[in-house]
mmCIF file of C-alpha atoms and ligand atoms in Angstrom:
data_model
loop_
_atom_site.group_PDB
_atom_site.id
_atom_site.type_symbol
_atom_site.label_atom_id
_atom_site.label_comp_id
_atom_site.label_asym_id
_atom_site.label_seq_id
_atom_site.Cartn_x
_atom_site.Cartn_y
_atom_site.Cartn_z
ATOM 1 C CA HIS A 1 -32.655 -20.189 -14.534
ATOM 2 C CA ALA A 2 -34.417 -22.127 -17.064
ATOM 3 C CA LYS A 3 -37.486 -20.143 -16.953
ATOM 4 C CA ASP A 4 -35.592 -16.702 -17.913
ATOM 5 C CA GLY A 5 -35.097 -15.326 -21.285
ATOM 6 C CA GLY A 6 -32.228 -15.435 -23.504
ATOM 7 C CA ARG A 7 -30.504 -12.626 -22.110
ATOM 8 C CA ASN A 8 -30.490 -14.160 -18.643
ATOM 9 C CA ASN A 9 -29.644 -17.081 -19.660
ATOM 10 C CA TYR A 10 -26.528 -15.721 -21.770
ATOM 11 C CA LYS A 11 -24.718 -14.153 -18.297
ATOM 12 C CA TYR A 12 -26.115 -17.354 -16.578
ATOM 13 C CA TYR A 13 -23.221 -18.884 -18.877
ATOM 14 C CA THR A 14 -21.036 -17.095 -19.148
ATOM 15 C CA THR A 15 -20.450 -16.651 -14.910
ATOM 16 C CA SER A 16 -20.441 -20.891 -14.460
ATOM 17 C CA LEU A 17 -17.382 -19.588 -17.589
ATOM 18 C CA SER A 18 -15.489 -17.645 -15.907
ATOM 19 C CA GLY A 19 -16.622 -19.109 -12.685
ATOM 20 C CA LYS A 20 -17.234 -15.729 -11.603
ATOM 21 C CA THR A 21 -20.348 -15.399 -9.433
ATOM 22 C CA PRO A 22 -22.735 -12.147 -10.520
ATOM 23 C CA GLU A 23 -22.186 -10.343 -7.947
ATOM 24 C CA LEU A 24 -18.452 -10.318 -8.616
ATOM 25 C CA LEU A 25 -19.100 -9.417 -12.045
ATOM 26 C CA ASN A 26 -21.447 -6.684 -10.494
ATOM 27 C CA LEU A 27 -17.921 -5.283 -8.559
ATOM 28 C CA GLU A 28 -16.690 -6.352 -12.061
ATOM 29 C CA LYS A 29 -18.944 -3.177 -14.281
ATOM 30 C CA SER A 30 -19.149 -0.957 -11.158
ATOM 31 C CA LEU A 31 -15.847 -0.076 -11.237
ATOM 32 C CA ARG A 32 -14.798 0.133 -14.194
ATOM 33 C CA HIS A 33 -17.050 3.327 -13.040
ATOM 34 C CA ALA A 34 -15.393 3.833 -10.085
ATOM 35 C CA LEU A 35 -12.971 6.519 -11.297
ATOM 36 C CA GLU A 36 -15.591 9.256 -13.348
ATOM 37 C CA LYS A 37 -18.138 9.642 -10.453
ATOM 38 C CA GLN A 38 -15.600 9.948 -8.393
ATOM 39 C CA GLU A 39 -16.441 6.885 -5.674
ATOM 40 C CA LEU A 40 -12.852 6.105 -5.309
ATOM 41 C CA THR A 41 -10.933 8.982 -2.277
ATOM 42 C CA VAL A 42 -7.235 8.129 -0.814
ATOM 43 C CA TYR A 43 -6.820 7.547 3.145
ATOM 44 C CA TYR A 44 -3.752 8.341 4.934
ATOM 45 C CA GLN A 45 -2.518 6.195 7.580
ATOM 46 C CA PRO A 46 0.917 7.868 9.650
ATOM 47 C CA ARG A 47 3.916 6.304 10.449
ATOM 48 C CA VAL A 48 4.878 6.951 13.287
ATOM 49 C CA ASN A 49 8.465 7.390 14.988
ATOM 50 C CA ILE A 50 8.783 4.398 17.764
ATOM 51 C CA LEU A 51 11.330 6.619 19.466
ATOM 52 C CA THR A 52 9.987 10.166 19.061
ATOM 53 C CA GLY A 53 6.264 9.388 18.666
ATOM 54 C CA GLN A 54 5.978 12.080 15.565
ATOM 55 C CA ILE A 55 5.060 11.275 11.891
ATOM 56 C CA THR A 56 7.352 10.888 9.672
ATOM 57 C CA GLY A 57 5.367 9.894 7.227
ATOM 58 C CA MET A 58 1.673 8.068 5.629
ATOM 59 C CA GLU A 59 0.178 5.543 3.589
ATOM 60 C CA ALA A 60 -2.334 6.514 0.806
ATOM 61 C CA LEU A 61 -4.431 3.904 0.906
ATOM 62 C CA LEU A 62 -7.393 2.815 -1.813
ATOM 63 C CA ARG A 63 -11.208 3.423 -0.662
ATOM 64 C CA TRP A 64 -14.084 2.864 -2.411
ATOM 65 C CA GLN A 65 -17.806 3.602 -1.579
ATOM 66 C CA HIS A 66 -20.124 1.581 -4.026
ATOM 67 C CA PRO A 67 -22.732 2.904 -4.279
ATOM 68 C CA GLU A 68 -25.483 0.474 -3.111
ATOM 69 C CA MET A 69 -23.024 -1.855 -1.860
ATOM 70 C CA GLY A 70 -21.193 1.035 1.513
ATOM 71 C CA VAL A 71 -17.629 1.361 1.614
ATOM 72 C CA VAL A 72 -16.224 -2.236 0.087
ATOM 73 C CA SER A 73 -12.500 -2.694 0.918
ATOM 74 C CA PRO A 74 -9.788 -2.756 -1.256
ATOM 75 C CA SER A 75 -9.062 -6.044 -0.772
ATOM 76 C CA VAL A 76 -12.039 -6.762 -1.913
ATOM 77 C CA PHE A 77 -11.457 -4.752 -4.784
ATOM 78 C CA ILE A 78 -7.581 -4.630 -6.023
ATOM 79 C CA PRO A 79 -7.490 -7.946 -7.691
ATOM 80 C CA ILE A 80 -10.612 -7.426 -9.568
ATOM 81 C CA ALA A 81 -8.673 -4.067 -10.943
ATOM 82 C CA GLU A 82 -5.656 -5.632 -10.927
ATOM 83 C CA GLU A 83 -7.660 -8.476 -13.474
ATOM 84 C CA THR A 84 -9.023 -5.935 -14.961
ATOM 85 C CA GLY A 85 -6.512 -3.736 -15.961
ATOM 86 C CA LEU A 86 -7.502 -1.082 -14.094
ATOM 87 C CA ILE A 87 -5.427 -0.875 -12.032
ATOM 88 C CA ILE A 88 -3.104 0.546 -14.353
ATOM 89 C CA SER A 89 -5.647 4.075 -14.064
ATOM 90 C CA ILE A 90 -6.383 3.847 -11.009
ATOM 91 C CA GLY A 91 -3.171 3.257 -9.708
ATOM 92 C CA GLU A 92 -2.073 6.694 -11.401
ATOM 93 C CA TRP A 93 -5.210 8.443 -9.768
ATOM 94 C CA VAL A 94 -3.908 7.332 -6.592
ATOM 95 C CA LEU A 95 0.350 8.652 -7.166
ATOM 96 C CA ARG A 96 -0.816 11.332 -8.295
ATOM 97 C CA THR A 97 -3.979 12.308 -5.300
ATOM 98 C CA ALA A 98 -0.552 11.388 -2.800
ATOM 99 C CA CYS A 99 1.853 13.241 -4.712
ATOM 100 C CA MET A 100 -1.289 16.527 -4.732
ATOM 101 C CA GLN A 101 -1.999 15.955 -0.808
ATOM 102 C CA ASN A 102 2.300 15.515 0.497
ATOM 103 C CA ARG A 103 2.891 18.758 -1.380
ATOM 104 C CA ALA A 104 -0.167 20.626 -0.542
ATOM 105 C CA TRP A 105 1.038 19.668 2.748
ATOM 106 C CA GLN A 106 4.268 20.617 2.438
ATOM 107 C CA GLN A 107 3.214 24.262 0.579
ATOM 108 C CA ALA A 108 0.959 24.208 4.109
ATOM 109 C CA GLY A 109 3.946 24.886 6.194
ATOM 110 C CA LEU A 110 3.760 21.392 8.237
ATOM 111 C CA PRO A 111 7.127 18.647 8.719
ATOM 112 C CA ALA A 112 8.281 17.485 5.515
ATOM 113 C CA LEU A 113 6.169 13.577 5.203
ATOM 114 C CA LYS A 114 7.269 10.058 3.291
ATOM 115 C CA MET A 115 4.621 9.245 1.659
ATOM 116 C CA ALA A 116 4.515 5.741 0.619
ATOM 117 C CA VAL A 117 2.333 4.742 -2.439
ATOM 118 C CA ASN A 118 1.129 1.199 -2.973
ATOM 119 C CA LEU A 119 2.111 -0.651 -6.116
ATOM 120 C CA SER A 120 0.928 -3.581 -7.916
ATOM 121 C CA PRO A 121 2.382 -6.083 -9.788
ATOM 122 C CA LYS A 122 0.617 -5.404 -12.878
ATOM 123 C CA GLN A 123 1.250 -1.714 -12.345
ATOM 124 C CA PHE A 124 5.369 -2.493 -11.628
ATOM 125 C CA ARG A 125 5.481 -4.517 -15.008
ATOM 126 C CA GLN A 126 3.711 -1.931 -16.864
ATOM 127 C CA PRO A 127 5.755 -0.791 -19.287
ATOM 128 C CA ASN A 128 6.163 3.001 -18.563
ATOM 129 C CA LEU A 129 5.997 3.391 -15.007
ATOM 130 C CA LEU A 130 9.193 4.635 -14.490
ATOM 131 C CA GLU A 131 7.695 7.973 -17.184
ATOM 132 C CA VAL A 132 4.307 8.027 -14.951
ATOM 133 C CA VAL A 133 5.934 8.191 -11.587
ATOM 134 C CA SER A 134 8.055 11.018 -13.434
ATOM 135 C CA GLN A 135 5.852 12.808 -15.520
ATOM 136 C CA ILE A 136 3.175 13.590 -12.363
ATOM 137 C CA LEU A 137 6.463 13.601 -9.478
ATOM 138 C CA ALA A 138 6.608 16.899 -12.999
ATOM 139 C CA GLU A 139 3.679 17.805 -12.456
ATOM 140 C CA THR A 140 2.069 17.927 -8.774
ATOM 141 C CA GLY A 141 5.620 19.879 -7.951
ATOM 142 C CA LEU A 142 6.637 16.612 -5.359
ATOM 143 C CA ALA A 143 10.308 16.297 -4.887
ATOM 144 C CA PRO A 144 11.044 12.365 -5.417
ATOM 145 C CA GLU A 145 12.686 11.833 -1.746
ATOM 146 C CA PHE A 146 8.950 12.707 0.353
ATOM 147 C CA LEU A 147 8.193 9.922 -2.132
ATOM 148 C CA GLU A 148 8.138 6.247 -2.112
ATOM 149 C CA LEU A 149 7.006 2.970 -3.536
ATOM 150 C CA GLU A 150 5.844 0.006 -1.827
ATOM 151 C CA ILE A 151 5.629 -3.386 -3.918
ATOM 152 C CA THR A 152 5.463 -6.316 -1.826
ATOM 153 C CA GLU A 153 7.819 -9.046 -0.802
ATOM 154 C CA THR A 154 5.761 -11.707 -3.441
ATOM 155 C CA THR A 155 6.152 -8.874 -6.361
ATOM 156 C CA ALA A 156 10.306 -8.479 -6.127
ATOM 157 C CA ILE A 157 10.731 -11.382 -6.039
ATOM 158 C CA GLU A 158 8.684 -13.289 -8.546
ATOM 159 C CA ASP A 159 12.131 -12.292 -10.911
ATOM 160 C CA LEU A 160 14.649 -10.884 -8.889
ATOM 161 C CA GLN A 161 16.814 -8.989 -12.134
ATOM 162 C CA PHE A 162 13.611 -7.528 -13.542
ATOM 163 C CA THR A 163 12.810 -6.298 -10.419
ATOM 164 C CA ARG A 164 16.574 -4.567 -9.654
ATOM 165 C CA THR A 165 16.397 -2.824 -12.672
ATOM 166 C CA VAL A 166 13.014 -0.632 -12.064
ATOM 167 C CA LEU A 167 13.789 0.555 -8.240
ATOM 168 C CA GLU A 168 17.780 1.755 -9.359
ATOM 169 C CA LYS A 169 15.671 3.825 -12.077
ATOM 170 C CA LEU A 170 13.233 4.810 -8.495
ATOM 171 C CA GLN A 171 16.967 4.624 -7.100
ATOM 172 C CA GLN A 172 18.184 7.095 -9.589
ATOM 173 C CA MET A 173 15.814 8.965 -9.121
ATOM 174 C CA GLY A 174 15.610 9.848 -5.546
ATOM 175 C CA ILE A 175 12.546 7.735 -5.067
ATOM 176 C CA ASP A 176 12.862 5.911 -2.263
ATOM 177 C CA ILE A 177 11.522 1.865 -2.136
ATOM 178 C CA ALA A 178 9.827 -0.186 0.864
ATOM 179 C CA ILE A 179 8.715 -3.927 0.483
ATOM 180 C CA ASP A 180 5.351 -4.910 1.683
ATOM 181 C CA ASP A 181 3.394 -7.620 3.667
ATOM 182 C CA PHE A 182 7.649 -8.553 4.504
ATOM 183 C CA GLY A 183 7.513 -12.216 6.271
ATOM 184 C CA THR A 184 4.351 -13.481 3.709
ATOM 185 C CA GLY A 185 6.540 -14.245 0.110
ATOM 186 C CA HIS A 186 8.857 -16.599 2.006
ATOM 187 C CA SER A 187 11.927 -14.823 0.210
ATOM 188 C CA SER A 188 15.411 -14.088 1.986
ATOM 189 C CA LEU A 189 16.491 -10.559 2.874
ATOM 190 C CA SER A 190 19.856 -12.351 1.795
ATOM 191 C CA ARG A 191 18.519 -12.011 -1.617
ATOM 192 C CA LEU A 192 16.259 -9.623 -1.349
ATOM 193 C CA GLN A 193 19.502 -7.315 -0.575
ATOM 194 C CA LEU A 194 20.112 -7.426 -3.949
ATOM 195 C CA LEU A 195 17.424 -4.600 -4.692
ATOM 196 C CA PRO A 196 18.288 -1.103 -3.373
ATOM 197 C CA LEU A 197 15.873 -1.232 -0.837
ATOM 198 C CA HIS A 198 15.038 1.539 1.444
ATOM 199 C CA ASN A 199 12.606 0.531 4.090
ATOM 200 C CA LEU A 200 10.519 -2.978 5.536
ATOM 201 C CA LYS A 201 7.405 -3.554 5.966
ATOM 202 C CA ILE A 202 6.978 -6.530 8.044
ATOM 203 C CA ASP A 203 3.341 -8.279 8.125
ATOM 204 C CA GLY A 204 0.479 -7.222 9.983
ATOM 205 C CA SER A 205 0.350 -11.762 9.992
ATOM 206 C CA PHE A 206 3.452 -11.601 12.665
ATOM 207 C CA ILE A 207 2.364 -8.858 14.666
ATOM 208 C CA LYS A 208 -0.297 -9.897 15.896
ATOM 209 C CA SER A 209 0.982 -13.160 17.069
ATOM 210 C CA LEU A 210 3.813 -10.984 18.453
ATOM 211 C CA THR A 211 3.036 -11.260 21.890
ATOM 212 C CA THR A 212 1.557 -14.573 22.043
ATOM 213 C CA ASP A 213 4.388 -17.091 20.397
ATOM 214 C CA VAL A 214 7.996 -16.745 21.122
ATOM 215 C CA LYS A 215 8.895 -18.086 18.003
ATOM 216 C CA VAL A 216 6.932 -15.506 15.496
ATOM 217 C CA ALA A 217 8.586 -12.737 18.405
ATOM 218 C CA HIS A 218 12.188 -14.068 17.611
ATOM 219 C CA ILE A 219 11.627 -14.630 14.575
ATOM 220 C CA VAL A 220 10.718 -10.360 14.338
ATOM 221 C CA LYS A 221 13.297 -9.962 15.901
ATOM 222 C CA ALA A 222 15.580 -11.307 13.748
ATOM 223 C CA ILE A 223 14.607 -9.610 10.926
ATOM 224 C CA VAL A 224 14.614 -5.405 12.718
ATOM 225 C CA THR A 225 17.976 -7.358 13.684
ATOM 226 C CA LEU A 226 19.342 -8.591 10.243
ATOM 227 C CA GLY A 227 16.508 -5.095 8.312
ATOM 228 C CA ARG A 228 18.341 -3.050 10.145
ATOM 229 C CA SER A 229 22.280 -4.037 9.365
ATOM 230 C CA LEU A 230 21.697 -3.984 6.329
ATOM 231 C CA GLY A 231 20.878 0.122 6.402
ATOM 232 C CA LEU A 232 17.802 -0.964 5.935
ATOM 233 C CA ARG A 233 14.125 1.188 8.130
ATOM 234 C CA LEU A 234 11.826 -1.228 9.730
ATOM 235 C CA THR A 235 8.110 -0.578 10.393
ATOM 236 C CA ALA A 236 5.464 -2.415 11.805
ATOM 237 C CA GLU A 237 2.562 -2.971 9.832
ATOM 238 C CA GLY A 238 -0.699 -3.408 11.761
ATOM 239 C CA VAL A 239 0.675 -2.776 15.389
ATOM 240 C CA GLU A 240 -3.349 -2.298 17.742
ATOM 241 C CA LYS A 241 -2.009 -3.028 21.271
ATOM 242 C CA PRO A 242 0.551 -1.240 23.653
ATOM 243 C CA GLU A 243 2.345 -4.122 24.259
ATOM 244 C CA GLU A 244 3.237 -5.458 20.598
ATOM 245 C CA PHE A 245 4.970 -1.345 20.566
ATOM 246 C CA ASP A 246 6.709 -2.336 23.950
ATOM 247 C CA PHE A 247 8.225 -5.259 22.129
ATOM 248 C CA LEU A 248 8.604 -3.373 19.233
ATOM 249 C CA LYS A 249 10.640 -0.528 20.635
ATOM 250 C CA SER A 250 13.258 -3.067 23.224
ATOM 251 C CA ILE A 251 14.623 -5.206 19.394
ATOM 252 C CA ASN A 252 14.563 -1.286 18.060
ATOM 253 C CA CYS A 253 11.625 -1.361 15.206
ATOM 254 C CA GLU A 254 12.060 2.043 14.061
ATOM 255 C CA ASP A 255 8.479 3.128 12.692
ATOM 256 C CA VAL A 256 4.775 1.959 13.297
ATOM 257 C CA GLN A 257 2.020 2.252 11.686
ATOM 258 C CA GLY A 258 -1.269 0.248 13.353
ATOM 259 C CA TYR A 259 -4.816 1.264 15.139
ATOM 260 C CA LEU A 260 -2.789 1.809 18.477
ATOM 261 C CA PHE A 261 -1.115 5.169 16.786
ATOM 262 C CA TYR A 262 -3.251 6.078 13.767
ATOM 263 C CA LYS A 263 -6.339 4.620 11.465
ATOM 264 C CA PRO A 264 -6.079 5.579 8.091
ATOM 265 C CA LEU A 265 -7.784 9.172 7.638
ATOM 266 C CA SER A 266 -9.501 11.600 5.607
ATOM 267 C CA ALA A 267 -7.039 13.847 4.145
ATOM 268 C CA GLU A 268 -9.152 16.379 5.832
ATOM 269 C CA LYS A 269 -8.298 14.666 9.187
ATOM 270 C CA ALA A 270 -4.622 13.885 8.349
ATOM 271 C CA THR A 271 -4.751 17.197 7.741
ATOM 272 C CA GLU A 272 -5.727 18.044 10.924
ATOM 273 C CA ILE A 273 -3.518 15.094 13.345
ATOM 274 C CA LEU A 274 -0.939 16.590 11.558
ATOM 275 C CA GLN A 275 -0.836 20.386 13.068
ATOM 276 C CA GLU A 276 -1.596 18.696 15.987
ATOM 277 C CA ASP A 277 1.246 17.329 15.655
ATOM 278 C CA ARG A 278 3.769 20.445 14.391
ATOM 279 C CA GLY A 279 1.614 22.326 17.912
HETATM 280 P P1 C2E B 301 -1.408 -2.978 3.482
HETATM 281 O O1 C2E B 301 -0.230 -1.881 2.065
HETATM 282 O O2 C2E B 301 0.041 -3.645 3.689
HETATM 283 O O3 C2E B 301 -1.655 -1.586 3.832
HETATM 284 C C1 C2E B 301 -1.827 -2.162 5.084
HETATM 285 C C2 C2E B 301 -3.407 -2.648 6.118
HETATM 286 O O4 C2E B 301 -3.349 -2.302 7.553
HETATM 287 C C3 C2E B 301 -4.533 -1.265 4.817
HETATM 288 O O5 C2E B 301 -5.764 -2.354 4.819
HETATM 289 C C4 C2E B 301 -4.176 -0.789 6.635
HETATM 290 O O6 C2E B 301 -5.375 0.276 6.494
HETATM 291 C C5 C2E B 301 -4.287 -2.022 7.310
HETATM 292 N N1 C2E B 301 -4.059 -1.924 8.999
HETATM 293 C C6 C2E B 301 -3.418 -0.136 9.583
HETATM 294 N N2 C2E B 301 -2.799 -0.432 10.449
HETATM 295 C C7 C2E B 301 -4.170 -1.636 11.011
HETATM 296 C C8 C2E B 301 -4.513 -2.495 12.744
HETATM 297 O O7 C2E B 301 -3.470 -1.510 13.532
HETATM 298 N N3 C2E B 301 -5.246 -3.519 11.905
HETATM 299 C C9 C2E B 301 -5.566 -3.744 11.774
HETATM 300 N N4 C2E B 301 -5.666 -5.083 10.921
HETATM 301 N N5 C2E B 301 -4.869 -3.312 9.832
HETATM 302 C C10 C2E B 301 -4.648 -2.594 10.132
HETATM 303 P P2 C2E B 301 -6.405 -1.568 3.310
HETATM 304 O O8 C2E B 301 -6.174 0.000 3.887
HETATM 305 O O9 C2E B 301 -7.850 -2.503 3.679
HETATM 306 O O10 C2E B 301 -5.552 -2.144 1.921
HETATM 307 C C11 C2E B 301 -5.254 -3.731 2.338
HETATM 308 C C12 C2E B 301 -4.038 -3.194 0.853
HETATM 309 O O11 C2E B 301 -5.219 -3.123 0.169
HETATM 310 C C13 C2E B 301 -3.450 -3.029 1.517
HETATM 311 O O12 C2E B 301 -1.959 -4.245 1.991
HETATM 312 C C14 C2E B 301 -3.096 -3.075 -0.302
HETATM 313 O O13 C2E B 301 -2.102 -4.421 -0.234
HETATM 314 C C15 C2E B 301 -3.855 -3.045 -1.033
HETATM 315 N N6 C2E B 301 -4.144 -1.039 -1.232
HETATM 316 C C16 C2E B 301 -4.443 -0.460 -0.825
HETATM 317 N N7 C2E B 301 -4.886 0.831 -1.072
HETATM 318 C C17 C2E B 301 -4.106 0.515 -2.074
HETATM 319 C C18 C2E B 301 -3.455 1.151 -3.332
HETATM 320 O O14 C2E B 301 -4.430 2.511 -3.400
HETATM 321 N N8 C2E B 301 -2.586 0.333 -4.681
HETATM 322 C C19 C2E B 301 -2.847 -1.294 -4.130
HETATM 323 N N9 C2E B 301 -1.894 -0.761 -6.205
HETATM 324 N N10 C2E B 301 -2.737 -0.904 -3.465
HETATM 325 C C20 C2E B 301 -3.727 -0.971 -2.431
HETATM 326 MG MG1 MG B 302 1.316 -0.679 1.352
HETATM 327 MG MG1 MG B 303 1.509 -5.126 4.085
HETATM 328 MG MG1 MG B 304 -1.081 -5.953 3.017
#
């Protein structure tokens, strides 16, 4: 790098200062234009009722098709979007797209579904969140009872009083709230029960060791039992194996989401699946 021109030296200097690799800086730069270049799409992963096998909801999951790098995982670019503040405009777009899609399915006569949309910490703390959400519902014509917003356990417990204020307003609007990645945030249901919640999503890392680690099985059973007794819906994430499904069924978990049933699907594929599910 010492031999490079002044411009590159400068670049190298800022790179090391911020502690970011050139690759990361590049991603950050192209993410700024991803929305307007229409490189982002929303995929939908069905949520399946354990007893009936029916699709009761969909989770909107963002996908980025980078022109050179191919598909970039949300676990890579969401943190960048979060850090740069781009998550605000991207998140709004996801919410609008997902609500529009759910409305379109309803208008096509498909069975009513809950559409779950992830909110990042920054989105959750943006001052005009409630306005943005109600504006999008009005714009798309989707009734609030068909929307569920997911915040992670970590986001929820960071400032319980703030969380409670915001969630109460969302609840008053008629929107459901899910706690995502439950079990990873080291909180407890006795703290979370202060919040107006509807759904607990057990993190996929627990499901992964469900059938090989008896302690994990006990923990998951305790979460499901306690959660259900508090009136919550319980969703298991990342269900891949029939044995996992059988166990979850035996402990009265309500819904599953996972590759055992469906991977996240394009809007077109999801529409086909819903048409088959109805028939
Ligand atoms: P999440 O909200 O916990 O979503 C579940 C993740 O598990 C998704 O990964 C999904 O594709 C994956 N998954 C589902 N079933 C299985 C399975 O059976 N096995 C395995 N191994 N994985 C499964 P994905 O789509 O890569 O998203 C990762 C995370 O990125 C999400 O975790 C969420 O935190 C974030 N994310 C995705 N889309 C959005 C978005 O629109 N907004 C925000 N703020 N975050 C998003
Ligand atoms: Mg989620
Ligand atoms: Mg999750
Ligand atoms: Mg996650």
